[in-house]
CSV table of C-alpha atoms in Angstrom, one decimal:
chain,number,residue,atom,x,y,z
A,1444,UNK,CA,148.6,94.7,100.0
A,1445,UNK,CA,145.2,93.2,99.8
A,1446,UNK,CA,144.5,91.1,97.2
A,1447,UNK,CA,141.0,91.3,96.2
A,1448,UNK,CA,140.6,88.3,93.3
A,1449,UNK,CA,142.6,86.0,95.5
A,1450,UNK,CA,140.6,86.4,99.1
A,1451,UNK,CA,138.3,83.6,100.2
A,1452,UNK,CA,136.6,84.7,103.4
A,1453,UNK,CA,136.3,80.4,104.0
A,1454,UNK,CA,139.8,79.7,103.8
A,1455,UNK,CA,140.8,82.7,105.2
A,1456,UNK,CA,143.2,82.5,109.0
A,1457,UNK,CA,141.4,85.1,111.0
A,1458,UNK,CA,143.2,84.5,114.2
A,1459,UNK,CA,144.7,87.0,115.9
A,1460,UNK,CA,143.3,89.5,113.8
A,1461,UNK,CA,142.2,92.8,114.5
A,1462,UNK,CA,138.5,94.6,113.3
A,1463,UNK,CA,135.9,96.7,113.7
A,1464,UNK,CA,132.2,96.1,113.6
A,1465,UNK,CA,130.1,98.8,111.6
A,1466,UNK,CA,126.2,98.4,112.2
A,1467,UNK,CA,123.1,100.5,110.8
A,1468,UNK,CA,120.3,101.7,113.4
A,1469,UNK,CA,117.5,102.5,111.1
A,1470,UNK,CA,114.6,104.0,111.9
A,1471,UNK,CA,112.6,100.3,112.3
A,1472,UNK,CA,115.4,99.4,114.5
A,1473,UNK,CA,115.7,100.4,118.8
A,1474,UNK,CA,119.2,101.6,120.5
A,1475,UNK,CA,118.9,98.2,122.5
A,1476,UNK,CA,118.4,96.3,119.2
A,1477,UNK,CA,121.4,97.6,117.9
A,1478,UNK,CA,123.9,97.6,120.7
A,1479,UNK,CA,122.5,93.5,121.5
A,1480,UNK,CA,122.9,92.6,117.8
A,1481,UNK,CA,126.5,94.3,118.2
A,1482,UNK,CA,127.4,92.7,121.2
A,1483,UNK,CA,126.9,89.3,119.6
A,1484,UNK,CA,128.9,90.3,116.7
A,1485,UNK,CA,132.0,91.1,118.9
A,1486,UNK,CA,131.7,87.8,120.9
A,1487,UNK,CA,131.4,85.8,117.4
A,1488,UNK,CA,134.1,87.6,116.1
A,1489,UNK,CA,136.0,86.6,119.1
A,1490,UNK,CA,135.4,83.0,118.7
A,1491,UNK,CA,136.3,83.4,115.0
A,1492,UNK,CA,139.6,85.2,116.5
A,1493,UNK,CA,139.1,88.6,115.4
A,1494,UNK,CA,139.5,91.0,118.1
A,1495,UNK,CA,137.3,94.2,117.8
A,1496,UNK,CA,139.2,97.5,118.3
A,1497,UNK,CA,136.1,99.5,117.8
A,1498,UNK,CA,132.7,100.0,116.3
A,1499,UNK,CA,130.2,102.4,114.1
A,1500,UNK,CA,127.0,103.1,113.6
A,1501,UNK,CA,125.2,104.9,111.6
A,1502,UNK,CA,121.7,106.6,111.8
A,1503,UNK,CA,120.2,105.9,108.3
A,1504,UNK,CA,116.6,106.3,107.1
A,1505,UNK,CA,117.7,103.5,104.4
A,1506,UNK,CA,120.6,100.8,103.5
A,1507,UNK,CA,122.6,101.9,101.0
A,1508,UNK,CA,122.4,99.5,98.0
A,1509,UNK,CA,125.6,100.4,96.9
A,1510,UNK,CA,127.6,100.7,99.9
A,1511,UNK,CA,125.7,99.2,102.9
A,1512,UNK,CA,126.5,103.0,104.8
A,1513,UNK,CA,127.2,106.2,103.1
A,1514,UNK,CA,130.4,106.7,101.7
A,1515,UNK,CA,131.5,109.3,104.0
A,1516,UNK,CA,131.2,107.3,106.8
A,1517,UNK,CA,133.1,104.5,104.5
A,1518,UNK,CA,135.5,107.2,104.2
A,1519,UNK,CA,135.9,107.5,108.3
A,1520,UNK,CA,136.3,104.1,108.3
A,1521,UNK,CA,139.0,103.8,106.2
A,1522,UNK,CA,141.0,106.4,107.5
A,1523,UNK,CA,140.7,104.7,111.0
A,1524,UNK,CA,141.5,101.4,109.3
A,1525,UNK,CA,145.0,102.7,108.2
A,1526,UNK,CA,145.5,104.7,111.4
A,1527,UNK,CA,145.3,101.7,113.7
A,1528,UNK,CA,146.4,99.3,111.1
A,1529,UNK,CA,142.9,97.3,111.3
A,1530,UNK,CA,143.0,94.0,109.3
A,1531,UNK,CA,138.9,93.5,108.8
A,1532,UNK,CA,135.9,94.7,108.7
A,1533,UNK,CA,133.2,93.6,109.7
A,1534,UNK,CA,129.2,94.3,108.9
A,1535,UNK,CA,126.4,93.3,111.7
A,1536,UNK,CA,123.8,92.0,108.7
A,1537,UNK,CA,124.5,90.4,105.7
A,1538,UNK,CA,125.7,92.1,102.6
A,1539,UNK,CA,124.9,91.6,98.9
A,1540,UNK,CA,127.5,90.5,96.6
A,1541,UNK,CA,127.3,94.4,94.6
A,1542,UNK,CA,127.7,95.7,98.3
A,1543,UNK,CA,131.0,93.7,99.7
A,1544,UNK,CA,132.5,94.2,96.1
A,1545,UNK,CA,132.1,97.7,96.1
A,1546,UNK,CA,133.1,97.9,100.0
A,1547,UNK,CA,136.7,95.7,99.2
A,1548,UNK,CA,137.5,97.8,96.0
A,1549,UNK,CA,137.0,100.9,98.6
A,1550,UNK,CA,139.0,99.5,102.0
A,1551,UNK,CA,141.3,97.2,100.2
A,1552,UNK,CA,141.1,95.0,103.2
A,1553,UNK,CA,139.0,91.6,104.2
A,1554,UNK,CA,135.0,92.2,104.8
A,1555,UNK,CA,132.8,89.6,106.4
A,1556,UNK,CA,129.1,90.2,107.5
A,1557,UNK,CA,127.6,88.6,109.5
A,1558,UNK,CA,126.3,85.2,107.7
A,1559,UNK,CA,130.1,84.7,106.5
A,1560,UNK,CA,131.2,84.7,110.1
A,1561,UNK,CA,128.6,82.7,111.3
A,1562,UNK,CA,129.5,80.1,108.5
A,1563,UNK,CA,132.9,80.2,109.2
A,1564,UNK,CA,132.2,79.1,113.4
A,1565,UNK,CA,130.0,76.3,111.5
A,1566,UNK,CA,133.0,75.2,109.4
A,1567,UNK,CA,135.7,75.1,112.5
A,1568,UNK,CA,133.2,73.3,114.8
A,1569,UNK,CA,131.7,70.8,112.2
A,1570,UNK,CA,133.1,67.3,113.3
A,1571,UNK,CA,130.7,64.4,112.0
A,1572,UNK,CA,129.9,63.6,108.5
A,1573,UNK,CA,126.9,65.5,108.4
A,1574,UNK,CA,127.3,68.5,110.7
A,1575,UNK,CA,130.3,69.4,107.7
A,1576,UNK,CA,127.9,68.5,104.7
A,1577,UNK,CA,125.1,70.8,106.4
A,1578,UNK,CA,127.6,73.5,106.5
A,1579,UNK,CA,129.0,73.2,103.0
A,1580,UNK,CA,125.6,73.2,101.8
A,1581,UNK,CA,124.7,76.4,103.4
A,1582,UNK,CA,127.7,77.8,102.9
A,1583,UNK,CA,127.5,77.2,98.4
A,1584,UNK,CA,123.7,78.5,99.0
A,1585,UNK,CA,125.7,82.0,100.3
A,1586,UNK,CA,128.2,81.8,97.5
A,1587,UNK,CA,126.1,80.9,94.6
A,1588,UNK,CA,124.3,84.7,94.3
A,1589,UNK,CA,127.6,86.5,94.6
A,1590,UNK,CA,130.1,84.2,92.4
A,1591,UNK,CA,130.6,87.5,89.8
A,1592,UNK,CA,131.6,89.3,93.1
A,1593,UNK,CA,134.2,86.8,94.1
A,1594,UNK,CA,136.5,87.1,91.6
A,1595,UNK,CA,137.9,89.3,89.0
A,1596,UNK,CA,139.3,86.0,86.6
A,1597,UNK,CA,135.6,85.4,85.9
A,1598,UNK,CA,135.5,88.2,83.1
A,1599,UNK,CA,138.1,85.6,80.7
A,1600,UNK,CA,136.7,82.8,78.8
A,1601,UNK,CA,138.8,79.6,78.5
A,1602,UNK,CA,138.7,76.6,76.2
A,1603,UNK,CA,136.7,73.7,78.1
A,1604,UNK,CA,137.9,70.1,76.5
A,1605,UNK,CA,134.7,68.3,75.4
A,1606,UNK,CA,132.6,71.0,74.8
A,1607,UNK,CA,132.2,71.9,71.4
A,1608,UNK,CA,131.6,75.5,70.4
A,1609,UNK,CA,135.0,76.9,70.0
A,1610,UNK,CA,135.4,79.8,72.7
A,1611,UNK,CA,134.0,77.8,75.9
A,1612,UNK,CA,132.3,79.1,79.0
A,1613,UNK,CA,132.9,81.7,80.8
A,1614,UNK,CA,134.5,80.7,83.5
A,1615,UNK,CA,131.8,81.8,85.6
A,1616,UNK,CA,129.1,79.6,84.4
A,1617,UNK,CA,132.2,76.5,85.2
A,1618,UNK,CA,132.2,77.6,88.9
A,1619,UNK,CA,128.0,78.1,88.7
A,1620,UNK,CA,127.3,74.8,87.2
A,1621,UNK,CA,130.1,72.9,89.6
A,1622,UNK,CA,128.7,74.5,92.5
A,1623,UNK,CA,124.9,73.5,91.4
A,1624,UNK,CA,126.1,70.1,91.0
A,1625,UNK,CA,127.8,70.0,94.2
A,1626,UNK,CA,124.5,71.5,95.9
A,1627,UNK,CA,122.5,68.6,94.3
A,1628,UNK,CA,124.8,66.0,95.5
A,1629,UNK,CA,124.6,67.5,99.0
A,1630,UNK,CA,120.9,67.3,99.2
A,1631,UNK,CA,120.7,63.9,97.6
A,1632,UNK,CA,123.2,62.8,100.3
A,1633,UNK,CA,121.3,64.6,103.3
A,1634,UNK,CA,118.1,63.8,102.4
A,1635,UNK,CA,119.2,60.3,103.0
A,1636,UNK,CA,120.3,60.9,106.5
A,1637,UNK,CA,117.2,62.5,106.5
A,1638,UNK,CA,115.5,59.4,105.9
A,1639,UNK,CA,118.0,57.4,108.3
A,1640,UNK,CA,117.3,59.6,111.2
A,1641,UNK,CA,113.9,59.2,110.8
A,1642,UNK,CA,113.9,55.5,110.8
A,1643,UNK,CA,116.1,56.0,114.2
A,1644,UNK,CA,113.7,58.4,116.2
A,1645,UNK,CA,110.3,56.2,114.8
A,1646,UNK,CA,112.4,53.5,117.0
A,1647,UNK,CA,113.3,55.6,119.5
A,1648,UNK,CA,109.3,56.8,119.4
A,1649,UNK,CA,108.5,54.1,122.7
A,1650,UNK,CA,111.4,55.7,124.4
A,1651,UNK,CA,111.2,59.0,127.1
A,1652,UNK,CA,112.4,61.5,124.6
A,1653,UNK,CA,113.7,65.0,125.7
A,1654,UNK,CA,115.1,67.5,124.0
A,1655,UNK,CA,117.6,70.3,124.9
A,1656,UNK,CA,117.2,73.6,123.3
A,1657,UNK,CA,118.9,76.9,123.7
A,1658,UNK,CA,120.7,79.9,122.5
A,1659,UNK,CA,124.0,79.1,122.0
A,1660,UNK,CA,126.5,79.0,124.7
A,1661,UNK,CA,123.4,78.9,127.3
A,1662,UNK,CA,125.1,75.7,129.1
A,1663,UNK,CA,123.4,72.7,126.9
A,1664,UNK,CA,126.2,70.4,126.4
A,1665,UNK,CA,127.3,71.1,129.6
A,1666,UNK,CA,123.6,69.8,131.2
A,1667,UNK,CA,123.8,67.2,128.4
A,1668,UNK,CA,127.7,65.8,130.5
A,1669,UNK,CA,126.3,66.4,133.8
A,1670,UNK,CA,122.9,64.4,133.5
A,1671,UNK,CA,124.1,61.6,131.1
A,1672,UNK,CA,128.0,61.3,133.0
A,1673,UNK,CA,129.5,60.7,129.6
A,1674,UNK,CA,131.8,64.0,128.6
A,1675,UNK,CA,131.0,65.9,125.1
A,1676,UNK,CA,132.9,69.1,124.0
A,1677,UNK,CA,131.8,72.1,125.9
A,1678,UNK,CA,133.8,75.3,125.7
A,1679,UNK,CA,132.6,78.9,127.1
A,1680,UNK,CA,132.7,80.2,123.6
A,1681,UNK,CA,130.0,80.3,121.0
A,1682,UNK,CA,128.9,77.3,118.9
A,1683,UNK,CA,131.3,75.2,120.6
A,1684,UNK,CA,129.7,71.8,119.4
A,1685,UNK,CA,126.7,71.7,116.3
A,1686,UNK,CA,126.8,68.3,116.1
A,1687,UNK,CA,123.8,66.6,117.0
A,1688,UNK,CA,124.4,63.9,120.2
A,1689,UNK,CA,122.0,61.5,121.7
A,1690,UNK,CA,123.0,60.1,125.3
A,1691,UNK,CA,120.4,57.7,127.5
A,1692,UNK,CA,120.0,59.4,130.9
A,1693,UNK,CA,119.0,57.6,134.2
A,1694,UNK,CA,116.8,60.0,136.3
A,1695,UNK,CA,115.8,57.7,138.8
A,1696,UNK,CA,114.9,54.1,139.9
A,1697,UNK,CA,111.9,54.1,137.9
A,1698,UNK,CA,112.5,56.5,134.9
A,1699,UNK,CA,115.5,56.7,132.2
A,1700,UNK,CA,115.1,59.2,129.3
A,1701,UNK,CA,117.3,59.6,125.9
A,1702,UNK,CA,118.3,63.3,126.0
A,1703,UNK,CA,118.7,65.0,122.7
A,1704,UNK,CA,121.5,68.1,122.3
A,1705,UNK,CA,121.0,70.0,119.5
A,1706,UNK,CA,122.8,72.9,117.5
A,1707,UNK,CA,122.5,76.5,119.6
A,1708,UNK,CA,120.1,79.0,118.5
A,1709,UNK,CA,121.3,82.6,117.5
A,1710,UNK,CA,119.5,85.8,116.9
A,1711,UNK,CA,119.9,86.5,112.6
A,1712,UNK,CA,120.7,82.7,112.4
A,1713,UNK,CA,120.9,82.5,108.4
A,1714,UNK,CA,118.2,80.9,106.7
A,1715,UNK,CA,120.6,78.6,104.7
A,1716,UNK,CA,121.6,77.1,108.3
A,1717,UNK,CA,118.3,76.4,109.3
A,1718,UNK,CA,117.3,74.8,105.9
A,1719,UNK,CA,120.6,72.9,105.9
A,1720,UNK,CA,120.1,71.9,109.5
A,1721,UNK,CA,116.6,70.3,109.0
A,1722,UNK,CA,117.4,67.1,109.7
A,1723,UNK,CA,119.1,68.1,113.2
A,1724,UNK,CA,116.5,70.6,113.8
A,1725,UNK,CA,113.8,67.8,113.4
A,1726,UNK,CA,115.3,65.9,116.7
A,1727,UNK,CA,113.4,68.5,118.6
A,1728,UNK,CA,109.8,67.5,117.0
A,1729,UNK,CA,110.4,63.9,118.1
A,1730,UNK,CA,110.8,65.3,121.6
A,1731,UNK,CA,108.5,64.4,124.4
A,1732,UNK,CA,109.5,67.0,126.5
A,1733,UNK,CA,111.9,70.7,125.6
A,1734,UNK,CA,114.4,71.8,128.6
A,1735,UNK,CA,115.1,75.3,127.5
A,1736,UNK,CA,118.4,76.2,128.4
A,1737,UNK,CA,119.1,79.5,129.2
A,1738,UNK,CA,122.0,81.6,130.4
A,1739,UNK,CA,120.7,83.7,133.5
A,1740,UNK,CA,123.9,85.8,133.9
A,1741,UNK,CA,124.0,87.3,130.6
A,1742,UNK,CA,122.4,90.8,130.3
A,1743,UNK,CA,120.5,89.8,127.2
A,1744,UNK,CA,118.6,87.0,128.6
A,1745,UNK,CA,115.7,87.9,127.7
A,1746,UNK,CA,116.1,88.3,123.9
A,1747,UNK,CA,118.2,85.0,123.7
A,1748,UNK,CA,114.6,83.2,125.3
A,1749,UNK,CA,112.9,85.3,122.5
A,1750,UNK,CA,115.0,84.2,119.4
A,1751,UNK,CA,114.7,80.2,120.6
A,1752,UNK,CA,110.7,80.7,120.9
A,1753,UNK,CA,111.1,81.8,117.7
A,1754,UNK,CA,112.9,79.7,116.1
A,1755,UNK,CA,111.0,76.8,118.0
A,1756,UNK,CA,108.0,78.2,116.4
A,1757,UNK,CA,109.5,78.3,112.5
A,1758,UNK,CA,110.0,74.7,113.0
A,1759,UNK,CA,107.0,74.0,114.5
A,1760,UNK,CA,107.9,72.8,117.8
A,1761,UNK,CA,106.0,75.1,119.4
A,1762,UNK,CA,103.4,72.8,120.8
A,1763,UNK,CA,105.8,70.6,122.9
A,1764,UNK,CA,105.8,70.7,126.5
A,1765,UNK,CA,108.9,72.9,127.8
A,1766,UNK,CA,110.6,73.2,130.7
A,1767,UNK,CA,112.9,76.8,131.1
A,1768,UNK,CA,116.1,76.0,132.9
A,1769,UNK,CA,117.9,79.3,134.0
A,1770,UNK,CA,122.0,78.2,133.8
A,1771,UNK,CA,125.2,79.9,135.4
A,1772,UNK,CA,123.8,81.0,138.7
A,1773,UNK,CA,126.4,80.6,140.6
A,1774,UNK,CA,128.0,83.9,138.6
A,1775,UNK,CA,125.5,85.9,140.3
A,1776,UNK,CA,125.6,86.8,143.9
A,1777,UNK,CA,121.9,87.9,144.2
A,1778,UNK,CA,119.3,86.6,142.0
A,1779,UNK,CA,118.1,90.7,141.8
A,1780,UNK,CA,121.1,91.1,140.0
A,1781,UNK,CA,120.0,89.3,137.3
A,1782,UNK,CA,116.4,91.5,136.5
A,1783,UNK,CA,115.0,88.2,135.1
A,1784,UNK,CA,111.7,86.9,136.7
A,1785,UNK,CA,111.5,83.3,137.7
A,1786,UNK,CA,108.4,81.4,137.8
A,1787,UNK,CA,107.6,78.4,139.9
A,1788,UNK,CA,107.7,76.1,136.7
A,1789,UNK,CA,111.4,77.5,135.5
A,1790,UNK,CA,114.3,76.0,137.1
A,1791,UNK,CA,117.5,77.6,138.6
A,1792,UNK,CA,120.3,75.8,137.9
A,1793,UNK,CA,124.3,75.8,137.9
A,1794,UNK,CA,126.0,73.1,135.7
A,1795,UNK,CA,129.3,74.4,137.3
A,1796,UNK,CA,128.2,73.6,141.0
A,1797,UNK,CA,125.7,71.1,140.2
A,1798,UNK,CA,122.8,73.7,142.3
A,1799,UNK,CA,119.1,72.5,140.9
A,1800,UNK,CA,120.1,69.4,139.5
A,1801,UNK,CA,117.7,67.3,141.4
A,1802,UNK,CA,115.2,69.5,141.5
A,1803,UNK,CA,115.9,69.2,137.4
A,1804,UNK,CA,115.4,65.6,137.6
A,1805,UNK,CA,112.4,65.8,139.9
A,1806,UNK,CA,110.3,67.4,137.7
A,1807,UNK,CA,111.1,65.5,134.4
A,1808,UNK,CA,110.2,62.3,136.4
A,1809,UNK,CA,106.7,64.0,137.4
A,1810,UNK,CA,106.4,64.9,133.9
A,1811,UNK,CA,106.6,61.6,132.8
A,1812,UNK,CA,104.6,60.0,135.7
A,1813,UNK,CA,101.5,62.9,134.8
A,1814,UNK,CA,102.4,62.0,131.2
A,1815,UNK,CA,100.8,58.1,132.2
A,1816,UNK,CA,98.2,59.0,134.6
């Protein structure tokens, strides 16, 4: 039986677990929107280890504040739920804390939107000192507004030694105040490396500096392995590396650059990550030159470029010089297959079979050379 009070969706082992993904097409929202934000959702759910069984969506002129969907379809859900013996559900947005409460109490099984999945990627992939501090601090900035959600145990009081008063605190104003603190401490510590990073990049600020930028899973650390022959983690699978790597790459006799990888982009990526992330995200400003990566073979190509512009905008990197570099074409056998129009600036390129790779290098080096005419 499910255990409400006791359920951390951080700490939680979500391999080999089976779902289902429920989504709401409004009336703001198009049936391409809906089935491309749910596509995503499966495949991060898959790199989480939750394997979708099915999905539903519903046709609402509103969200439910209550509920997210209306309760008959909650009721549908559920009875599929037990039919096929379905371990979690799974919401395409983010819920509120009143929302997922009421939605647990109702299922009696594990729920995680979309944030908490994303979080959770962050959290398994997270390998240098800072990459995990960024997460943890997005991740208390999604628990703080839902701590009377979490857990039932926050409705006793206990006696606190050292404070006076008699009856204590609640035990939710412990967890609220240790988690504040624990935010404060985080930022204090970032906006250090903050500082540090800064001090590196004005160095670095003589230097041919080039910046990779994509959605995720696009290809970047793969490029980033190719061009600068030094091996980084790369796995087809979302989010397989968020740390931030800087490798020096030769380009030709005359030219070397220092290429930047960055975190991958993601349609919905929560704003807590790209506040946490800053400091990463701030590599790309200090870029020369932006090699957008993008995945060619998926069927969504064309929103993934739209949710990097984006996001290249919010952090107002917009005005930097980019290059698109269209990835994974060797896994189509006609370039009509893929329905994407390539211009004479974009480059077609296959990190697998190495096609375009001088061309690549070709026209960073007359980038460069324009750069000092």
């Amino acid at each position: 039986m499910f255990d409400e009070s006791s359920y951390d969706k951080f700490n939680f082992d979500f391999r080999n677990r089976t779902g289902i993904v429920v989504s709401v097409k409004t009336g703001e929202t198009t049936p391409e929107e809906v089935n491309y934000s749910i596509s995503e959702i499966i495949q991060l759910s898959k790199t989480l280890g939750v394997t979708i069984e099915n999905k539903f969506i519903q046709h609402r002129n509103f969200i439910d504040s209550a509920y997210y969907i209306g309760q008959g379809k909650l009721e549908e859900i559920l009875g599929y739920m037990t039919e096929n013996n379905i371990d979690v559900l799974i919401f395409d947005n983010e819920l509120s804390g009143i929302q997922e409460r009421n939605i647990a109490k109702f299922i009696g099984k594990p729920i995680l939107d979309r944030t908490a999945i994303i979080l959770n990627i962050f959290k398994k992939r997270a390998k240098s000192n800072e990459a995990k501090l960024q997460v943890e601090l997005a991740t208390l900035e999604y628990k703080m507004p839902r701590l009377r959600n979490m857990w039932t145990h926050f409705s006793r009081s206990e006696g606190v030694v050292g404070i006076r008063g008699g009856e204590g605190e609640k035990q939710l104003e412990l967890d609220k105040r240790m988690i504040k603190n624990r935010i404060s401490a985080i930022t204090k510590r970032l906006k250090k490396i903050d500082t540090q990073m800064k001090t590196r990049r004005k160095k670095r600020s003589n230097s041919r500096n080039v910046s990779l930028a994509g959605y995720t899973n696009a290809g970047k650390t793969s490029l980033m392995n190719l061009l600068s022959k030094k091996t980084l983690f790369a796995e087809n699978m979302m989010f397989s590396t968020i740390d931030s790597a800087v490798r020096k790459v030769y380009i030709n006799d005359d030219l070397s650059i220092l290429l930047n990888d960055t975190v991958g982009f993601i349609n919905k990526l929560p704003n807590s990550l790209v506040a946490s992330f800053k400091s990463t995200l701030d590599e790309i400003l200090g870029a020369d030159l932006i090699l957008h990566v993008i995945d060619i073979s998926s069927e969504f190509a064309q929103e993934h470029i739209n949710s990097v512009e984006q996001i290249l905008r919010e952090i107002g990197a917009d005005h930097i010089p980019i290059i698109r570099i269209y990835n994974k074409a060797d896994l189509l056998d006609d370039m009509i297959e893929s329905g994407m129009h390539i211009s004479n600036d974009d480059i077609l390129i296959s990190t697998y079979t190495k096609l375009g790779i001088e061309t690549l290098k070709e026209r960073i080096s007359r980038f460069f050379l324009s750069e000092n005419d």
